[in-house]
JSON list of C-alpha atoms in Angstrom, two decimals:
[
{"chain": "A", "resi": 14, "resn": "MET", "atom": "CA", "xyz": [74.38, 52.87, 85.54]},
{"chain": "A", "resi": 15, "resn": "ILE", "atom": "CA", "xyz": [71.09, 54.63, 84.66]},
{"chain": "A", "resi": 16, "resn": "GLU", "atom": "CA", "xyz": [69.44, 52.88, 87.57]},
{"chain": "A", "resi": 17, "resn": "ILE", "atom": "CA", "xyz": [72.06, 54.20, 89.98]},
{"chain": "A", "resi": 18, "resn": "LEU", "atom": "CA", "xyz": [71.67, 57.78, 88.74]},
{"chain": "A", "resi": 19, "resn": "SER", "atom": "CA", "xyz": [67.86, 57.66, 88.85]},
{"chain": "A", "resi": 20, "resn": "ASN", "atom": "CA", "xyz": [67.97, 57.39, 92.63]},
{"chain": "A", "resi": 21, "resn": "SER", "atom": "CA", "xyz": [65.92, 60.31, 94.06]},
{"chain": "A", "resi": 22, "resn": "GLU", "atom": "CA", "xyz": [68.12, 60.25, 97.16]},
{"chain": "A", "resi": 23, "resn": "ILE", "atom": "CA", "xyz": [70.91, 61.79, 95.05]},
{"chain": "A", "resi": 24, "resn": "LEU", "atom": "CA", "xyz": [68.82, 64.77, 93.98]},
{"chain": "A", "resi": 25, "resn": "ALA", "atom": "CA", "xyz": [67.40, 65.30, 97.46]},
{"chain": "A", "resi": 26, "resn": "GLY", "atom": "CA", "xyz": [70.88, 65.24, 98.96]},
{"chain": "A", "resi": 27, "resn": "MET", "atom": "CA", "xyz": [72.23, 67.72, 96.43]},
{"chain": "A", "resi": 28, "resn": "ILE", "atom": "CA", "xyz": [69.56, 70.32, 97.24]},
{"chain": "A", "resi": 29, "resn": "THR", "atom": "CA", "xyz": [70.74, 71.09, 100.79]},
{"chain": "A", "resi": 30, "resn": "PRO", "atom": "CA", "xyz": [74.17, 72.40, 99.75]},
{"chain": "A", "resi": 31, "resn": "ALA", "atom": "CA", "xyz": [72.44, 74.41, 97.01]},
{"chain": "A", "resi": 32, "resn": "VAL", "atom": "CA", "xyz": [70.62, 76.37, 99.72]},
{"chain": "A", "resi": 33, "resn": "PHE", "atom": "CA", "xyz": [74.00, 77.20, 101.28]},
{"chain": "A", "resi": 34, "resn": "VAL", "atom": "CA", "xyz": [75.34, 78.23, 97.85]},
{"chain": "A", "resi": 35, "resn": "THR", "atom": "CA", "xyz": [72.40, 80.63, 97.54]},
{"chain": "A", "resi": 36, "resn": "ALA", "atom": "CA", "xyz": [73.09, 82.09, 100.98]},
{"chain": "A", "resi": 37, "resn": "SER", "atom": "CA", "xyz": [76.76, 82.53, 100.10]},
{"chain": "A", "resi": 38, "resn": "ALA", "atom": "CA", "xyz": [75.87, 84.16, 96.79]},
{"chain": "A", "resi": 39, "resn": "SER", "atom": "CA", "xyz": [73.62, 86.63, 98.57]},
{"chain": "A", "resi": 40, "resn": "LEU", "atom": "CA", "xyz": [76.45, 87.55, 100.94]},
{"chain": "A", "resi": 41, "resn": "ILE", "atom": "CA", "xyz": [78.88, 87.84, 98.02]},
{"chain": "A", "resi": 42, "resn": "PHE", "atom": "CA", "xyz": [76.53, 90.26, 96.28]},
{"chain": "A", "resi": 43, "resn": "SER", "atom": "CA", "xyz": [76.07, 92.48, 99.33]},
{"chain": "A", "resi": 44, "resn": "THR", "atom": "CA", "xyz": [79.79, 92.34, 100.15]},
{"chain": "A", "resi": 45, "resn": "ALA", "atom": "CA", "xyz": [80.70, 93.36, 96.61]},
{"chain": "A", "resi": 46, "resn": "ASN", "atom": "CA", "xyz": [78.36, 96.34, 97.02]},
{"chain": "A", "resi": 47, "resn": "ARG", "atom": "CA", "xyz": [80.15, 97.27, 100.25]},
{"chain": "A", "resi": 48, "resn": "LEU", "atom": "CA", "xyz": [83.47, 97.14, 98.41]},
{"chain": "A", "resi": 49, "resn": "GLY", "atom": "CA", "xyz": [82.05, 99.46, 95.76]},
{"chain": "A", "resi": 50, "resn": "ARG", "atom": "CA", "xyz": [80.98, 101.90, 98.46]},
{"chain": "A", "resi": 51, "resn": "ILE", "atom": "CA", "xyz": [84.50, 101.86, 99.89]},
{"chain": "A", "resi": 52, "resn": "PHE", "atom": "CA", "xyz": [85.87, 102.69, 96.45]},
{"chain": "A", "resi": 53, "resn": "ASP", "atom": "CA", "xyz": [83.43, 105.59, 96.14]},
{"chain": "A", "resi": 54, "resn": "ARG", "atom": "CA", "xyz": [84.39, 106.93, 99.57]},
{"chain": "A", "resi": 55, "resn": "VAL", "atom": "CA", "xyz": [88.12, 106.68, 98.86]},
{"chain": "A", "resi": 56, "resn": "ASN", "atom": "CA", "xyz": [87.58, 108.51, 95.60]},
{"chain": "A", "resi": 57, "resn": "LEU", "atom": "CA", "xyz": [85.76, 111.32, 97.44]},
{"chain": "A", "resi": 58, "resn": "LEU", "atom": "CA", "xyz": [88.55, 111.49, 100.03]},
{"chain": "A", "resi": 59, "resn": "LYS", "atom": "CA", "xyz": [91.07, 111.77, 97.18]},
{"chain": "A", "resi": 60, "resn": "ILE", "atom": "CA", "xyz": [89.14, 114.65, 95.61]},
{"chain": "A", "resi": 61, "resn": "GLU", "atom": "CA", "xyz": [88.93, 116.37, 99.00]},
{"chain": "A", "resi": 62, "resn": "THR", "atom": "CA", "xyz": [92.69, 115.96, 99.49]},
{"chain": "A", "resi": 63, "resn": "GLU", "atom": "CA", "xyz": [93.38, 117.44, 96.06]},
{"chain": "A", "resi": 64, "resn": "LYS", "atom": "CA", "xyz": [91.22, 120.47, 96.88]},
{"chain": "A", "resi": 65, "resn": "ILE", "atom": "CA", "xyz": [93.08, 121.02, 100.14]},
{"chain": "A", "resi": 66, "resn": "LEU", "atom": "CA", "xyz": [96.44, 120.76, 98.38]},
{"chain": "A", "resi": 67, "resn": "GLU", "atom": "CA", "xyz": [95.27, 123.29, 95.79]},
{"chain": "A", "resi": 68, "resn": "GLY", "atom": "CA", "xyz": [94.40, 125.67, 98.64]},
{"chain": "A", "resi": 69, "resn": "LYS", "atom": "CA", "xyz": [90.67, 125.64, 97.90]},
{"chain": "A", "resi": 70, "resn": "GLN", "atom": "CA", "xyz": [89.56, 124.50, 101.36]},
{"chain": "A", "resi": 71, "resn": "GLN", "atom": "CA", "xyz": [89.29, 126.09, 104.78]},
{"chain": "A", "resi": 72, "resn": "PHE", "atom": "CA", "xyz": [90.64, 124.33, 107.87]},
{"chain": "A", "resi": 73, "resn": "ALA", "atom": "CA", "xyz": [93.34, 122.63, 105.77]},
{"chain": "A", "resi": 74, "resn": "GLU", "atom": "CA", "xyz": [95.38, 121.26, 108.68]},
{"chain": "A", "resi": 75, "resn": "ILE", "atom": "CA", "xyz": [92.47, 119.70, 110.57]},
{"chain": "A", "resi": 76, "resn": "LYS", "atom": "CA", "xyz": [90.97, 118.34, 107.36]},
{"chain": "A", "resi": 77, "resn": "MET", "atom": "CA", "xyz": [94.26, 116.72, 106.33]},
{"chain": "A", "resi": 78, "resn": "LYS", "atom": "CA", "xyz": [94.45, 114.93, 109.70]},
{"chain": "A", "resi": 79, "resn": "TYR", "atom": "CA", "xyz": [90.85, 113.85, 109.28]},
{"chain": "A", "resi": 80, "resn": "LEU", "atom": "CA", "xyz": [91.44, 112.61, 105.72]},
{"chain": "A", "resi": 81, "resn": "GLY", "atom": "CA", "xyz": [94.48, 110.62, 106.84]},
{"chain": "A", "resi": 82, "resn": "LYS", "atom": "CA", "xyz": [92.44, 108.87, 109.53]},
{"chain": "A", "resi": 83, "resn": "GLN", "atom": "CA", "xyz": [89.59, 108.23, 107.13]},
{"chain": "A", "resi": 84, "resn": "LEU", "atom": "CA", "xyz": [91.89, 106.77, 104.46]},
{"chain": "A", "resi": 85, "resn": "THR", "atom": "CA", "xyz": [93.37, 104.44, 107.08]},
{"chain": "A", "resi": 86, "resn": "ILE", "atom": "CA", "xyz": [89.87, 103.28, 108.03]},
{"chain": "A", "resi": 87, "resn": "GLN", "atom": "CA", "xyz": [88.92, 102.71, 104.39]},
{"chain": "A", "resi": 88, "resn": "ARG", "atom": "CA", "xyz": [92.14, 100.75, 103.80]},
{"chain": "A", "resi": 89, "resn": "ARG", "atom": "CA", "xyz": [91.32, 98.45, 106.74]},
{"chain": "A", "resi": 90, "resn": "ARG", "atom": "CA", "xyz": [87.74, 98.07, 105.54]},
{"chain": "A", "resi": 91, "resn": "ALA", "atom": "CA", "xyz": [88.90, 97.14, 102.03]},
{"chain": "A", "resi": 92, "resn": "ILE", "atom": "CA", "xyz": [91.26, 94.48, 103.41]},
{"chain": "A", "resi": 93, "resn": "LEU", "atom": "CA", "xyz": [88.52, 93.01, 105.60]},
{"chain": "A", "resi": 94, "resn": "ILE", "atom": "CA", "xyz": [86.04, 93.02, 102.72]},
{"chain": "A", "resi": 95, "resn": "GLN", "atom": "CA", "xyz": [88.57, 91.30, 100.45]},
{"chain": "A", "resi": 96, "resn": "ARG", "atom": "CA", "xyz": [89.19, 88.61, 103.05]},
{"chain": "A", "resi": 97, "resn": "SER", "atom": "CA", "xyz": [85.46, 88.17, 103.51]},
{"chain": "A", "resi": 98, "resn": "MET", "atom": "CA", "xyz": [85.02, 87.77, 99.76]},
{"chain": "A", "resi": 99, "resn": "ALA", "atom": "CA", "xyz": [87.78, 85.14, 99.67]},
{"chain": "A", "resi": 100, "resn": "PHE", "atom": "CA", "xyz": [86.07, 83.20, 102.48]},
{"chain": "A", "resi": 101, "resn": "LEU", "atom": "CA", "xyz": [82.68, 83.52, 100.78]},
{"chain": "A", "resi": 102, "resn": "TYR", "atom": "CA", "xyz": [84.01, 82.24, 97.45]},
{"chain": "A", "resi": 103, "resn": "THR", "atom": "CA", "xyz": [85.76, 79.39, 99.25]},
{"chain": "A", "resi": 104, "resn": "ALA", "atom": "CA", "xyz": [82.55, 78.53, 101.13]},
{"chain": "A", "resi": 105, "resn": "THR", "atom": "CA", "xyz": [80.60, 78.57, 97.86]},
{"chain": "A", "resi": 106, "resn": "SER", "atom": "CA", "xyz": [83.15, 76.26, 96.24]},
{"chain": "A", "resi": 107, "resn": "LEU", "atom": "CA", "xyz": [83.02, 73.88, 99.19]},
{"chain": "A", "resi": 108, "resn": "PHE", "atom": "CA", "xyz": [79.21, 73.77, 99.09]},
{"chain": "A", "resi": 109, "resn": "ILE", "atom": "CA", "xyz": [79.31, 73.02, 95.35]},
{"chain": "A", "resi": 110, "resn": "ILE", "atom": "CA", "xyz": [81.90, 70.28, 95.93]},
{"chain": "A", "resi": 111, "resn": "SER", "atom": "CA", "xyz": [79.69, 68.95, 98.71]},
{"chain": "A", "resi": 112, "resn": "SER", "atom": "CA", "xyz": [76.71, 68.80, 96.39]},
{"chain": "A", "resi": 113, "resn": "LEU", "atom": "CA", "xyz": [78.67, 67.00, 93.70]},
{"chain": "A", "resi": 114, "resn": "SER", "atom": "CA", "xyz": [80.27, 64.60, 96.17]},
{"chain": "A", "resi": 115, "resn": "ILE", "atom": "CA", "xyz": [76.82, 63.70, 97.53]},
{"chain": "A", "resi": 116, "resn": "ALA", "atom": "CA", "xyz": [75.82, 62.55, 94.06]},
{"chain": "A", "resi": 117, "resn": "LEU", "atom": "CA", "xyz": [79.02, 60.60, 93.53]},
{"chain": "A", "resi": 118, "resn": "THR", "atom": "CA", "xyz": [79.12, 58.93, 96.94]},
{"chain": "A", "resi": 119, "resn": "ILE", "atom": "CA", "xyz": [75.45, 57.91, 96.88]},
{"chain": "A", "resi": 120, "resn": "ALA", "atom": "CA", "xyz": [75.81, 56.56, 93.36]},
{"chain": "A", "resi": 121, "resn": "PHE", "atom": "CA", "xyz": [79.19, 54.87, 93.60]},
{"chain": "A", "resi": 122, "resn": "ALA", "atom": "CA", "xyz": [80.71, 54.82, 97.08]},
{"chain": "A", "resi": 123, "resn": "ARG", "atom": "CA", "xyz": [78.21, 54.74, 99.93]},
{"chain": "A", "resi": 124, "resn": "GLY", "atom": "CA", "xyz": [80.98, 53.95, 102.39]},
{"chain": "A", "resi": 125, "resn": "TYR", "atom": "CA", "xyz": [82.32, 57.47, 101.89]},
{"chain": "A", "resi": 126, "resn": "LEU", "atom": "CA", "xyz": [79.19, 59.48, 102.73]},
{"chain": "A", "resi": 127, "resn": "TRP", "atom": "CA", "xyz": [81.22, 61.38, 105.34]},
{"chain": "A", "resi": 128, "resn": "ILE", "atom": "CA", "xyz": [83.04, 63.24, 102.52]},
{"chain": "A", "resi": 129, "resn": "PRO", "atom": "CA", "xyz": [80.09, 65.49, 101.53]},
{"chain": "A", "resi": 130, "resn": "THR", "atom": "CA", "xyz": [79.46, 66.20, 105.21]},
{"chain": "A", "resi": 131, "resn": "LEU", "atom": "CA", "xyz": [83.08, 67.24, 105.65]},
{"chain": "A", "resi": 132, "resn": "PHE", "atom": "CA", "xyz": [82.88, 69.61, 102.68]},
{"chain": "A", "resi": 133, "resn": "SER", "atom": "CA", "xyz": [79.63, 71.10, 104.01]},
{"chain": "A", "resi": 134, "resn": "LEU", "atom": "CA", "xyz": [81.14, 71.60, 107.47]},
{"chain": "A", "resi": 135, "resn": "LEU", "atom": "CA", "xyz": [84.19, 73.29, 105.97]},
{"chain": "A", "resi": 136, "resn": "GLY", "atom": "CA", "xyz": [81.89, 75.48, 103.87]},
{"chain": "A", "resi": 137, "resn": "GLY", "atom": "CA", "xyz": [79.97, 76.42, 107.00]},
{"chain": "A", "resi": 138, "resn": "ILE", "atom": "CA", "xyz": [83.21, 77.33, 108.78]},
{"chain": "A", "resi": 139, "resn": "PHE", "atom": "CA", "xyz": [84.28, 79.57, 105.89]},
{"chain": "A", "resi": 140, "resn": "LEU", "atom": "CA", "xyz": [80.82, 81.14, 105.82]},
{"chain": "A", "resi": 141, "resn": "PHE", "atom": "CA", "xyz": [81.14, 81.84, 109.55]},
{"chain": "A", "resi": 142, "resn": "LEU", "atom": "CA", "xyz": [84.62, 83.35, 109.11]},
{"chain": "A", "resi": 143, "resn": "ALA", "atom": "CA", "xyz": [83.36, 85.61, 106.32]},
{"chain": "A", "resi": 144, "resn": "SER", "atom": "CA", "xyz": [80.49, 86.75, 108.52]},
{"chain": "A", "resi": 145, "resn": "ALA", "atom": "CA", "xyz": [82.90, 87.47, 111.37]},
{"chain": "A", "resi": 146, "resn": "PHE", "atom": "CA", "xyz": [85.09, 89.59, 109.08]},
{"chain": "A", "resi": 147, "resn": "LEU", "atom": "CA", "xyz": [82.01, 91.45, 107.82]},
{"chain": "A", "resi": 148, "resn": "LEU", "atom": "CA", "xyz": [80.93, 92.12, 111.39]},
{"chain": "A", "resi": 149, "resn": "TYR", "atom": "CA", "xyz": [84.40, 93.45, 112.22]},
{"chain": "A", "resi": 150, "resn": "GLU", "atom": "CA", "xyz": [84.37, 95.56, 109.04]},
{"chain": "A", "resi": 151, "resn": "SER", "atom": "CA", "xyz": [81.06, 97.12, 110.01]},
{"chain": "A", "resi": 152, "resn": "ARG", "atom": "CA", "xyz": [82.78, 98.55, 113.10]},
{"chain": "A", "resi": 153, "resn": "TYR", "atom": "CA", "xyz": [85.19, 100.40, 110.79]},
{"chain": "A", "resi": 154, "resn": "ASN", "atom": "CA", "xyz": [82.26, 101.70, 108.81]},
{"chain": "A", "resi": 155, "resn": "LEU", "atom": "CA", "xyz": [80.89, 103.16, 112.04]},
{"chain": "A", "resi": 156, "resn": "SER", "atom": "CA", "xyz": [84.31, 104.76, 112.70]},
{"chain": "A", "resi": 157, "resn": "PHE", "atom": "CA", "xyz": [84.14, 106.38, 109.28]},
{"chain": "A", "resi": 158, "resn": "ILE", "atom": "CA", "xyz": [80.64, 107.72, 109.91]},
{"chain": "A", "resi": 159, "resn": "MET", "atom": "CA", "xyz": [81.63, 109.07, 113.35]},
{"chain": "A", "resi": 160, "resn": "GLY", "atom": "CA", "xyz": [84.63, 110.78, 111.75]},
{"chain": "A", "resi": 161, "resn": "GLN", "atom": "CA", "xyz": [82.33, 112.45, 109.23]},
{"chain": "A", "resi": 162, "resn": "ILE", "atom": "CA", "xyz": [80.14, 113.69, 112.05]},
{"chain": "A", "resi": 163, "resn": "GLU", "atom": "CA", "xyz": [83.11, 114.99, 114.05]},
{"chain": "A", "resi": 164, "resn": "ILE", "atom": "CA", "xyz": [84.64, 116.96, 111.15]},
{"chain": "A", "resi": 165, "resn": "THR", "atom": "CA", "xyz": [81.25, 118.40, 110.24]},
{"chain": "A", "resi": 166, "resn": "GLU", "atom": "CA", "xyz": [80.65, 119.51, 113.83]},
{"chain": "A", "resi": 167, "resn": "TYR", "atom": "CA", "xyz": [84.16, 121.01, 114.01]},
{"chain": "A", "resi": 168, "resn": "ILE", "atom": "CA", "xyz": [83.62, 123.01, 110.84]},
{"chain": "A", "resi": 169, "resn": "LYS", "atom": "CA", "xyz": [80.18, 124.15, 111.98]},
{"chain": "A", "resi": 170, "resn": "GLU", "atom": "CA", "xyz": [81.52, 125.29, 115.35]},
{"chain": "A", "resi": 171, "resn": "ASN", "atom": "CA", "xyz": [84.49, 127.14, 113.85]},
{"chain": "A", "resi": 172, "resn": "ILE", "atom": "CA", "xyz": [82.85, 129.06, 111.03]},
{"chain": "A", "resi": 173, "resn": "PRO", "atom": "CA", "xyz": [82.10, 132.63, 112.14]},
{"chain": "A", "resi": 174, "resn": "ALA", "atom": "CA", "xyz": [78.39, 133.44, 112.33]},
{"chain": "A", "resi": 175, "resn": "ARG", "atom": "CA", "xyz": [78.70, 136.00, 109.51]},
{"chain": "A", "resi": 176, "resn": "ASP", "atom": "CA", "xyz": [79.82, 133.25, 107.10]},
{"chain": "A", "resi": 177, "resn": "LEU", "atom": "CA", "xyz": [76.74, 131.11, 107.74]}
]
């Protein structure tokens, strides 16, 4: 048994999926930060809405339309980020399973070496899907930014010169 486990091929094979786990972890970290930014933006939109409802804001009608659009964008972004996170965690799990199955198949069942490859391929597919969702989400982020620019330009253009 000790002789089987001392095979350096096992350790070498387990390292490759570990690199993928690291890549997934990096994406998880940055995606979690994106989710935090969405929360911050939604909170600011909520505060802005409360000010409008209290009558403390100019251009109430146009701002309420703007806030509605922006909240819709943030909702879509949050859903996409959540799906990305689910795919990233699934990919990470598959890469870990791949690493463990490499050790087990090399040590005990060489005829089943296709199993770790299958887990790695599935992990790669989930990593790709997460990346695709993040790419799609970034388009919504651009929509949010463009909305910010549009409302700022509208306000700037509609404030009388004496108020500036």
